[in-house]
Short mmCIF file of C-alpha atoms and ligand atoms in Angstrom, two decimals:
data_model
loop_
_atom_site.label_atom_id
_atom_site.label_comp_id
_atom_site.label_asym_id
_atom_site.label_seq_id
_atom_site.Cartn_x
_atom_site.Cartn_y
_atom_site.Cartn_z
CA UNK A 27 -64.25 36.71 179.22
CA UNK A 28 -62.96 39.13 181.83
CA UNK A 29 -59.85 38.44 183.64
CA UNK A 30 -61.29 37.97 186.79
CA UNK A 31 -63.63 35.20 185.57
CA UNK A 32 -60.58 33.60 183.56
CA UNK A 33 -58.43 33.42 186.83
CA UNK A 34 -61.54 32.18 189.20
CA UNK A 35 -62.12 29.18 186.29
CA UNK A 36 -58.83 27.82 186.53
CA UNK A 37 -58.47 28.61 190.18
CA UNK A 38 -61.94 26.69 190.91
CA UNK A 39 -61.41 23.72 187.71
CA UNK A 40 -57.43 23.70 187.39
CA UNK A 41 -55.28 21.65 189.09
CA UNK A 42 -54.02 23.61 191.49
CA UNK A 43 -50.22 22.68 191.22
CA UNK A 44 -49.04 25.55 189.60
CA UNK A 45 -48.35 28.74 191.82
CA UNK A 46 -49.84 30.91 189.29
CA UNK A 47 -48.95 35.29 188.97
CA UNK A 48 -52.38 37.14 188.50
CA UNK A 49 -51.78 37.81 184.94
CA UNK A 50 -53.54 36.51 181.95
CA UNK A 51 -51.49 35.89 178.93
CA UNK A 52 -53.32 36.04 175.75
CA UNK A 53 -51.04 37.09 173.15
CA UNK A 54 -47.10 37.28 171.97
CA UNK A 55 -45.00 38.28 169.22
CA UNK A 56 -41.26 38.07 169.53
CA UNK A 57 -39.76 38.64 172.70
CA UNK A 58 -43.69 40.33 173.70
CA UNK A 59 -46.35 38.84 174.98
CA UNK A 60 -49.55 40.80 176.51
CA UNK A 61 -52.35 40.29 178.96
CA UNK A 62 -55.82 40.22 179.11
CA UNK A 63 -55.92 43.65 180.31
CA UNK A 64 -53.57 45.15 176.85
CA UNK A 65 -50.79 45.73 178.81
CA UNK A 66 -47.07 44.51 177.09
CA UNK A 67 -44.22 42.17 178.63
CA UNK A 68 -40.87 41.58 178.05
CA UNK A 69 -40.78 37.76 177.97
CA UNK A 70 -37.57 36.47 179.95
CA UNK A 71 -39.40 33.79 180.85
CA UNK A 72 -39.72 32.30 177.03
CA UNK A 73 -42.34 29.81 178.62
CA UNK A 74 -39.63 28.27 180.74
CA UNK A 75 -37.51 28.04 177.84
CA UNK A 76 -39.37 26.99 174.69
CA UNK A 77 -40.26 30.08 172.69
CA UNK A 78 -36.34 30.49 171.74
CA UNK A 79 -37.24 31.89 167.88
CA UNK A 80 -39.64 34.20 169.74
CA UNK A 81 -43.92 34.16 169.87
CA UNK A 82 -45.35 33.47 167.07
CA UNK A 83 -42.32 33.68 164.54
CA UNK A 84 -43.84 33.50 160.73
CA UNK A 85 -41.71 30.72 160.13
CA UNK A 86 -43.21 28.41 162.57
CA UNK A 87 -46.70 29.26 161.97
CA UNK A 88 -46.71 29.40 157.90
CA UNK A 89 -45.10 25.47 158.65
CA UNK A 90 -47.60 24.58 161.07
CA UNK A 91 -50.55 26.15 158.53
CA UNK A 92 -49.16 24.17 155.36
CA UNK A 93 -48.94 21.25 157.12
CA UNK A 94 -52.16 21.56 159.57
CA UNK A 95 -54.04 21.10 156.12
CA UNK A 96 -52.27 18.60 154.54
CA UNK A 97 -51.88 15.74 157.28
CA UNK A 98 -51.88 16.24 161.44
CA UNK A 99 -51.52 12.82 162.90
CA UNK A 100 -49.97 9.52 161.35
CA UNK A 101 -48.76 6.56 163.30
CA UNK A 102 -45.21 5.36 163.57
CA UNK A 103 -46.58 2.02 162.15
CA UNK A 104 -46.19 4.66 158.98
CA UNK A 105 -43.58 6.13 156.95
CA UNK A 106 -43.61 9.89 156.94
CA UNK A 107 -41.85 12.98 154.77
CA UNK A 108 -42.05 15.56 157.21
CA UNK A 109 -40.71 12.76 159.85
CA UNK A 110 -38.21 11.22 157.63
CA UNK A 111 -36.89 14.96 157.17
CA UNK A 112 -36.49 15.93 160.91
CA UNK A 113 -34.74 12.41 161.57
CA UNK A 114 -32.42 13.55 158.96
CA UNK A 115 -32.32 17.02 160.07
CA UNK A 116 -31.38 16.19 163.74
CA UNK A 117 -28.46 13.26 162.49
CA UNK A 118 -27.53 16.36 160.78
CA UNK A 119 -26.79 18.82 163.56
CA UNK A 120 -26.36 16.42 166.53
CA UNK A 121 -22.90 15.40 167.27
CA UNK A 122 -21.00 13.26 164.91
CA UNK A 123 -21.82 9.63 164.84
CA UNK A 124 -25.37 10.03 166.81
CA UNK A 125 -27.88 8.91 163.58
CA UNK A 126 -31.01 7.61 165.10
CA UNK A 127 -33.60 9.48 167.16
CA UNK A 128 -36.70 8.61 168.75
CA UNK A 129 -39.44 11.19 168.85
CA UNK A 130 -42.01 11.71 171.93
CA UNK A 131 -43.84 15.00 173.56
CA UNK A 132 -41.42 16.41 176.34
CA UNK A 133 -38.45 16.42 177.98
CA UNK A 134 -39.85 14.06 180.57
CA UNK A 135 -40.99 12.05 177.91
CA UNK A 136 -37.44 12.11 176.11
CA UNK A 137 -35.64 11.43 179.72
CA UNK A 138 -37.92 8.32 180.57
CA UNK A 139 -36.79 6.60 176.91
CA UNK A 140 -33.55 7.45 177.58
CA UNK A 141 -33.49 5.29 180.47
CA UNK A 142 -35.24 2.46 179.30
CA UNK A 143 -32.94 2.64 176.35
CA UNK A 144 -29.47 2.67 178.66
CA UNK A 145 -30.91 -0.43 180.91
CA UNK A 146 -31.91 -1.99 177.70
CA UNK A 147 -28.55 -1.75 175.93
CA UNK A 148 -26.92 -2.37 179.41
CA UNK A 149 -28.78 -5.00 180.52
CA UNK A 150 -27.58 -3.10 184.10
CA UNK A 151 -29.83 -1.36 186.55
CA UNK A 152 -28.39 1.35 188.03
CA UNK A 153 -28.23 5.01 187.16
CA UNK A 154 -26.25 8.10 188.63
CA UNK A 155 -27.26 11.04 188.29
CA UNK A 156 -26.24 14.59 189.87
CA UNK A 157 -27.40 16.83 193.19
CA UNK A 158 -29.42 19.90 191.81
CA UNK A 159 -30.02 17.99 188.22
CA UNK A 160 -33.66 18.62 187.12
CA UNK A 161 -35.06 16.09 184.37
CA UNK A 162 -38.59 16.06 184.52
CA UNK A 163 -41.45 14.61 186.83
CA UNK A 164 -43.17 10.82 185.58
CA UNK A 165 -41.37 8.42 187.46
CA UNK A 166 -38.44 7.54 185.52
CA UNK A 167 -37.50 11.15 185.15
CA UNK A 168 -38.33 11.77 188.79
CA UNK A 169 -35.99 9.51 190.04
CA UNK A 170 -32.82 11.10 188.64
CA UNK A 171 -34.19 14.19 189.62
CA UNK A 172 -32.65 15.88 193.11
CA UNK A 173 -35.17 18.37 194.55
CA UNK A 174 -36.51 16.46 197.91
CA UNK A 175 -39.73 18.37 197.86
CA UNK A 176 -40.53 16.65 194.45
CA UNK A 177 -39.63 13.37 194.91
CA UNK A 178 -40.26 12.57 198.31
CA UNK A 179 -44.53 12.57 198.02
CA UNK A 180 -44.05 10.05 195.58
CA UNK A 181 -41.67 7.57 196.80
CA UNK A 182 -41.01 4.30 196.33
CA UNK A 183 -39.17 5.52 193.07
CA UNK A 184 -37.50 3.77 190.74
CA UNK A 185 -34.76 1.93 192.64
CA UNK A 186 -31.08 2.11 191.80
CA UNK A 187 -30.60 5.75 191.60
CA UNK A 188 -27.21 7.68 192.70
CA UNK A 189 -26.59 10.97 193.00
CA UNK A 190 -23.15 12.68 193.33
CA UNK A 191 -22.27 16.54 193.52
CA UNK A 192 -22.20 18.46 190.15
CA UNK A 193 -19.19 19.53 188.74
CA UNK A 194 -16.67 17.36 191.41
CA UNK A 195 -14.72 14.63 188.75
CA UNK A 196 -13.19 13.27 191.26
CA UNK A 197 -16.76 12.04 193.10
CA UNK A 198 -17.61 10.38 189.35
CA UNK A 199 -15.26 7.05 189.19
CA UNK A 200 -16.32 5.54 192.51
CA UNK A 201 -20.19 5.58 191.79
CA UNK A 202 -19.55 3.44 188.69
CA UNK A 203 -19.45 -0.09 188.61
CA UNK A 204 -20.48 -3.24 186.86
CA UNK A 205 -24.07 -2.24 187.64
CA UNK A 206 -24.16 1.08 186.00
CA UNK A 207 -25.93 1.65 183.00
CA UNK A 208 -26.16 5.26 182.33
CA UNK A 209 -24.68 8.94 183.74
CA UNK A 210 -27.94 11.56 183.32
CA UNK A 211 -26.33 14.98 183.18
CA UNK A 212 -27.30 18.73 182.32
CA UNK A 213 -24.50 20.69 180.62
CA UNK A 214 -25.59 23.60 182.51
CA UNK A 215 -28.22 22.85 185.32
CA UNK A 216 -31.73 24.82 184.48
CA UNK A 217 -33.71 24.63 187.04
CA UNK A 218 -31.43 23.43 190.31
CA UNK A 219 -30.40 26.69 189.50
CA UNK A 220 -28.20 28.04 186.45
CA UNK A 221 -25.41 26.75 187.26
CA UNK A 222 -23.26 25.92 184.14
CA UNK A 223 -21.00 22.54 184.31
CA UNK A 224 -17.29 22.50 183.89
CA UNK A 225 -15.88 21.46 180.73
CA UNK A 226 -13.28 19.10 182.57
CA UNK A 227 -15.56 17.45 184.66
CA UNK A 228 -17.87 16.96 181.85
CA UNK A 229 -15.39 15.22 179.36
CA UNK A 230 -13.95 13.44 182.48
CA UNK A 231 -17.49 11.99 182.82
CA UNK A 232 -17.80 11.01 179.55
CA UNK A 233 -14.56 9.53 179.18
CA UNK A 234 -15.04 7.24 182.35
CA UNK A 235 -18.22 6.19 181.49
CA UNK A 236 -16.48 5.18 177.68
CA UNK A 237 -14.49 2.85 179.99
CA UNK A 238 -16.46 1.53 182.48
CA UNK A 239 -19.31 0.07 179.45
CA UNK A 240 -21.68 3.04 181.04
CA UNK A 241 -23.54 4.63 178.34
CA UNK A 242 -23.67 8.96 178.89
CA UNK A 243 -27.03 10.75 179.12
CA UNK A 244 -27.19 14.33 178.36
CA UNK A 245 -29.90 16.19 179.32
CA UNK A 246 -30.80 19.27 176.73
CA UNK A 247 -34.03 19.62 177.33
CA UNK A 248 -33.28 23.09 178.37
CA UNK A 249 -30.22 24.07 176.85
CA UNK A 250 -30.58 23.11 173.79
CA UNK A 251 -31.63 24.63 170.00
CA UNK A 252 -29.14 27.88 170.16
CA UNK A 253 -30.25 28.68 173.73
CA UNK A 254 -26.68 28.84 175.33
CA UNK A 255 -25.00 30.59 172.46
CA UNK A 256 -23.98 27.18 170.18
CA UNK A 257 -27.08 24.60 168.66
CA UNK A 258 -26.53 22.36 171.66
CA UNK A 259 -24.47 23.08 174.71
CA UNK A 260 -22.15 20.68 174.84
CA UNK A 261 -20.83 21.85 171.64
CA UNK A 262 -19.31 24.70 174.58
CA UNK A 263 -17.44 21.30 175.68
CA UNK A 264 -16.68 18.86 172.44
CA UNK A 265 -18.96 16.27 174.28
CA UNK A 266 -20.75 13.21 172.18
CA UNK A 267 -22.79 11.42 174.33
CA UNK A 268 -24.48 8.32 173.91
CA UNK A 269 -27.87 9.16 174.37
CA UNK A 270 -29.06 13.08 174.06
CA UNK A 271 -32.23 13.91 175.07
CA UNK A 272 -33.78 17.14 174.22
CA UNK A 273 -37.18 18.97 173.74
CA UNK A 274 -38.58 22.50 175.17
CA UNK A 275 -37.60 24.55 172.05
CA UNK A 276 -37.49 22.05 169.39
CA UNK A 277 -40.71 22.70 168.05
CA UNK A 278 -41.33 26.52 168.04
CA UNK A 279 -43.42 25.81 171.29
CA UNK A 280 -45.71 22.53 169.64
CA UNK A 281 -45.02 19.83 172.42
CA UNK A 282 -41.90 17.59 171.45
CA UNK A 283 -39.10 15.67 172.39
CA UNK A 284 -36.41 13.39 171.02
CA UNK A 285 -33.58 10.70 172.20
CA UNK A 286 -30.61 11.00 169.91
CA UNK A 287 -28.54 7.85 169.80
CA UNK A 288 -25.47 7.08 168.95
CA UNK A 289 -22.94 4.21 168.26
CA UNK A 290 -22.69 2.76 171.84
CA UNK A 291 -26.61 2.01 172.15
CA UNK A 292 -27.57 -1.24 170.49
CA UNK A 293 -30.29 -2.25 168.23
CA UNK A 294 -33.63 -1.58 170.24
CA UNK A 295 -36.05 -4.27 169.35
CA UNK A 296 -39.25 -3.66 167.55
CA UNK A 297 -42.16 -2.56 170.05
CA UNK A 298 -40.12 -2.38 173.64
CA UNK A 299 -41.35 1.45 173.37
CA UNK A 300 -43.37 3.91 171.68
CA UNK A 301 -45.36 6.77 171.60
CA UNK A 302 -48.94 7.49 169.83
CA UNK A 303 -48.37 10.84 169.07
CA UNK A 304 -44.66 10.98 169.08
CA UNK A 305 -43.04 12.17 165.55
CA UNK A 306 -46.58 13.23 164.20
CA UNK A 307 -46.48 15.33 160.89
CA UNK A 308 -47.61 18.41 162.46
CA UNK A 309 -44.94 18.83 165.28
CA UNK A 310 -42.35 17.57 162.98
CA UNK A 311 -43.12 20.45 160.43
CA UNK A 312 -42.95 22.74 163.22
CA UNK A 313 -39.35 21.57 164.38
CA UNK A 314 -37.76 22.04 161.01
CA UNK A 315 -38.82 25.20 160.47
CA UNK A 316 -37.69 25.41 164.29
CA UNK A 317 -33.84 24.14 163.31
CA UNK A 318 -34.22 26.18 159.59
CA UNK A 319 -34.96 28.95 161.72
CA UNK A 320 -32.39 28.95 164.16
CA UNK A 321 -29.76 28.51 160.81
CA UNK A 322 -31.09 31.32 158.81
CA UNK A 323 -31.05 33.53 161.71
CA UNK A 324 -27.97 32.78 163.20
CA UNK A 325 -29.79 32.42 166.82
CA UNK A 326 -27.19 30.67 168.34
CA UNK A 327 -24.57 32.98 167.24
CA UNK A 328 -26.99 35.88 169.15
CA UNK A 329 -27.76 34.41 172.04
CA UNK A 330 -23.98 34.11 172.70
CA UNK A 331 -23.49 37.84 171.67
CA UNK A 332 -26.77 39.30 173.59
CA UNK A 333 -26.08 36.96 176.25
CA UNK A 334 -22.97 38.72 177.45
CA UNK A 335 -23.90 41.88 177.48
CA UNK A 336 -26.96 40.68 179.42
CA UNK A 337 -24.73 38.67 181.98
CA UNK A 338 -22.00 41.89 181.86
CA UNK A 339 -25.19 44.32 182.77
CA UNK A 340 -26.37 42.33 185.88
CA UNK A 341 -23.17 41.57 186.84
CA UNK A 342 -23.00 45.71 187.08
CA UNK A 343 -25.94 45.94 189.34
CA UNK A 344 -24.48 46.89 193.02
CA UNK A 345 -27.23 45.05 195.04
CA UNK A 346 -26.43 43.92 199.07
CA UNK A 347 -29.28 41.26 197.58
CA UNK A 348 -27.09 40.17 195.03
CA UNK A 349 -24.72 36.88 195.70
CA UNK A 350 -23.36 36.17 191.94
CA UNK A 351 -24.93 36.07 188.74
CA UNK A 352 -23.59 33.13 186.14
CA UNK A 353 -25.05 31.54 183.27
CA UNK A 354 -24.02 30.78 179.10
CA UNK A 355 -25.63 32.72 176.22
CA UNK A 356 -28.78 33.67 176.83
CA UNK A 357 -29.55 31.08 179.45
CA UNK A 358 -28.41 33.29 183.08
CA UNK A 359 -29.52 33.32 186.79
CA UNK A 360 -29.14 35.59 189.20
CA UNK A 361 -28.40 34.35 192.76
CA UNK A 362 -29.92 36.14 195.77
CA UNK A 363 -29.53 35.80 199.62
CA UNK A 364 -33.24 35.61 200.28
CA UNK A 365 -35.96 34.41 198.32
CA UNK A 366 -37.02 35.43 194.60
CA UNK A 367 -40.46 35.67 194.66
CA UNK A 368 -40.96 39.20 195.50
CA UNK A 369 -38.39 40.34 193.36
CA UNK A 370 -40.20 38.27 190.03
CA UNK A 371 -43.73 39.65 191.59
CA UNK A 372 -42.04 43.24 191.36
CA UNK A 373 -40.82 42.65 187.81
CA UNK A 374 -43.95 41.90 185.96
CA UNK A 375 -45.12 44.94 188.12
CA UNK A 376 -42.41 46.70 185.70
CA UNK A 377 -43.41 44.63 182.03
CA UNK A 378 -40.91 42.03 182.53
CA UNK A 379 -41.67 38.19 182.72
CA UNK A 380 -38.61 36.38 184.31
CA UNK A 381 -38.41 33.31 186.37
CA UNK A 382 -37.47 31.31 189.22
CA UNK A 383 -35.10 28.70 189.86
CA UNK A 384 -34.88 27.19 193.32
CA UNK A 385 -36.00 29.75 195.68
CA UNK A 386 -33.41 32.01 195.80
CA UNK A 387 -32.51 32.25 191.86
CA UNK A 388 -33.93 35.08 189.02
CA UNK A 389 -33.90 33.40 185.71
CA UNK A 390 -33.73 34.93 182.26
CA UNK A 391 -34.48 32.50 179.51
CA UNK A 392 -35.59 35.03 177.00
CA UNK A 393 -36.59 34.16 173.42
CA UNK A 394 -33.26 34.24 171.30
CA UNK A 395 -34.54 37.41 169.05
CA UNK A 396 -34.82 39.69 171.80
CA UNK A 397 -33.61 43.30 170.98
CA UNK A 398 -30.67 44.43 172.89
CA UNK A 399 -33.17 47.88 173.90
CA UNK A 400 -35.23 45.51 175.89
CA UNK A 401 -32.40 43.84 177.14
CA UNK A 402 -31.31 47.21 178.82
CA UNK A 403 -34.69 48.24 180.02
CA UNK A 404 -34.89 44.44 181.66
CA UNK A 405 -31.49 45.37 183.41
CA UNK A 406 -32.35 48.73 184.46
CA UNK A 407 -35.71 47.34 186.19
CA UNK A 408 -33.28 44.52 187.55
CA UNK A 409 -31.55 47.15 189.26
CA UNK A 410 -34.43 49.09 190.30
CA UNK A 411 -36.60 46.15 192.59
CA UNK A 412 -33.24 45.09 194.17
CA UNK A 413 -32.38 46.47 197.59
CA UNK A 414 -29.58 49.16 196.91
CA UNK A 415 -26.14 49.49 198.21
CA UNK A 416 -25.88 51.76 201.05
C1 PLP B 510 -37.95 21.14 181.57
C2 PLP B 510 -36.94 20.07 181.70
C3 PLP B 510 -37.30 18.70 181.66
C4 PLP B 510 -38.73 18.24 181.62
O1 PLP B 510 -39.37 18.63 180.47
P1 PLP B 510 -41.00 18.57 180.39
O2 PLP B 510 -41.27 18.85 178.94
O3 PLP B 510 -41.52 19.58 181.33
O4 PLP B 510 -41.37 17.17 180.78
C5 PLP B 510 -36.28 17.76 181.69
N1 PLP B 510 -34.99 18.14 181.77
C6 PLP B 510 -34.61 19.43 181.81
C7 PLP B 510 -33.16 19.77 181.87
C8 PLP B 510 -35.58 20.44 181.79
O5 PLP B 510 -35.20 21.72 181.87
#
């Protein structure tokens, strides 16, 4: 197929939600991927986040080929190996004392349980969560989610959502009471805009919600599996939530998503949720040789090292464009005065894939292996589409 008839197809049969860049993807390895046409990327965009061990890493596809033969789909209603291992795997590396996981498809997926879980073990209603938090779009997940634009189409919401401002402990203690179930944070907000979360505030949350019988939600869909320089973020913090829910990178780019429990959440009763595909063999393959991966490789430990010098060489660009740049390992977002588009359009003029976040954000969520070379070249283009100086 030529790339014009690939881009009318979805254009004409797609469903037209995603603002889409005229470029056809067919291809990656590493921190590459390339387009219809042959031409090579830098991926900063790691498909928003996911392809942390890089495009098509041999570890994730020889797991995903072993076990694509032996056994693709089995139903909870079924004990597994390769499921039994990854529940083991993620007791393993979450923090201390959170054992039990349930397994779903997304970080939507993995927010909405979380929810359901907090107002089961409550038995309370309400949940707060924070201005600019992002965690996901069904319903549940849409509710504790800030942006206006997405919710308001779709409202009435769930009721008994609160937000207060990110990163302000002292906003935190009055929107708890004896109807509060759960806190939904983001150690470091992803798509309201890179905008990492103070340590304080974030142990002040916890601890206040430890008091008030409110269970903690944190959000790692985004940040999590090495991304921000440590296996989860909130290691950054000494945090143990009650309920963590993750997905994006957890299975090499297969679609996946977990709730890891801990202590404070009761017993869930048998059938009150559920998933049909959730924990299948195949994805679960693919997520341990996801976390093996990320081990072996010391990922974590990179993305904390590349990610500085990344964050130290846009924080050198001399733009008038420019408000701040921030971010944590390899997770980083540049802040503009006007909006990003042209700037992103510019860049994969140049062979380099980055992202938005909000309007006026650049965001580099590279795959953890990139090479410090194209780290450099993605700076130096950085500094070339901005507006100079003068
Ligand atoms: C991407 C994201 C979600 C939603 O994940 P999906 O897999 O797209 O449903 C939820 N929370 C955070 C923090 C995210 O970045």
């Amino acid at each position: 197929m030529h790339t014009e008839e690939i881009i009318d197809l979805e254009n004409r049969h797609g469903s037209g939600l995603y603002p889409q860049q005229p470029l056809v993807l067919v291809r990656g390895e590493g921190a590459r991927v390339w387009d219809s046409e042959g031409r090579e990327y830098i991926d900063c965009s790691a498909a928003h986040g996911v392809a942390n061990l890089g495009h098509a890493h041999p570890a994730v596809v020889q797991a995903v080929k072993d076990q694509v033969e032996r056994l693709i789909i089995s139903p909870n209603s079924f004990y597994n190996d390769q499921r039994a291992r990854l529940l083991a795997e993620l007791a393993r590396i979450a923090p201390a004392g959170l054992q039990r996981a349930f397994l779903c498809n997304s970080g939507a997926e993995a927010v909405e349980a979380a929810l359901k879980f907090a107002r089961l073990s409550t038995g309370r209603p309400k949940i707060v969560s924070a201005m600019r938090g992002f965690h996901g779009r069904t319903f549940g997940a849409l509710s504790v989610t800030w942006r206006k634009e997405y919710r308001r189409p779709f409202e009435p919401l769930v009721p008994g959502v609160e937000f207060i401002p990110y990163n302000r402990a002292d906003r935190v203690d009055q929107a708890l009471d004896d109807e509060t179930a759960a806190v939904i944070l983001e150690v470091v907000q992803g798509e309201g805009g890179v905008i990492p979360g103070d340590g304080e505030y974030l142990r002040a949350v916890q601890e206040l919600c430890c008091q008030r019988g409110v269970l903690f939600i944190v959000d790692e869909v985004q940040t999590g599996f090495g991304r921000t320089g440590k296996m989860f973020a909130l290691e950054h913090h000494d945090l143990r939530p009650d309920l963590l829910c993750v997905a994006k990178a957890m299975a090499g780019g297969l679609p996946m998503g977990a709730v890891i429990m801990g202590p404070r959440v009761g017993e869930l009763p048998k059938k009150v949720h559920g998933s049909t595909f959730g924990g299948n063999p195949l994805v679960c393959a693919a997520a341990l040789a996801t976390i093996r991966t990320i081990e072996e490789e010391r990922l974590a430990e990179r993305a904390a090292a590349v990610g500085e010098r990344f964050l130290a060489g846009l924080r050198a660009i001399r733009s008038p464009e420019v408000r701040e740049v921030r971010g944590l390992g390899l997770m980083l977002g540049m802040q503009l005065k006007s909006n990003s588009a042209r700037y992103l359009a510019a860049l994969a003029d140049r062979g380099v894939l980055a992202l938005g976040a909000g309007a006026t954000v650049i965001r580099f969520l590279p795959p953890l292996v990139i090479s410090e070379e194209d780290v450099e070249t993605v700076i130096g283009h950085v500094n070339e589409v901005l507006p100079r100086d003068t």
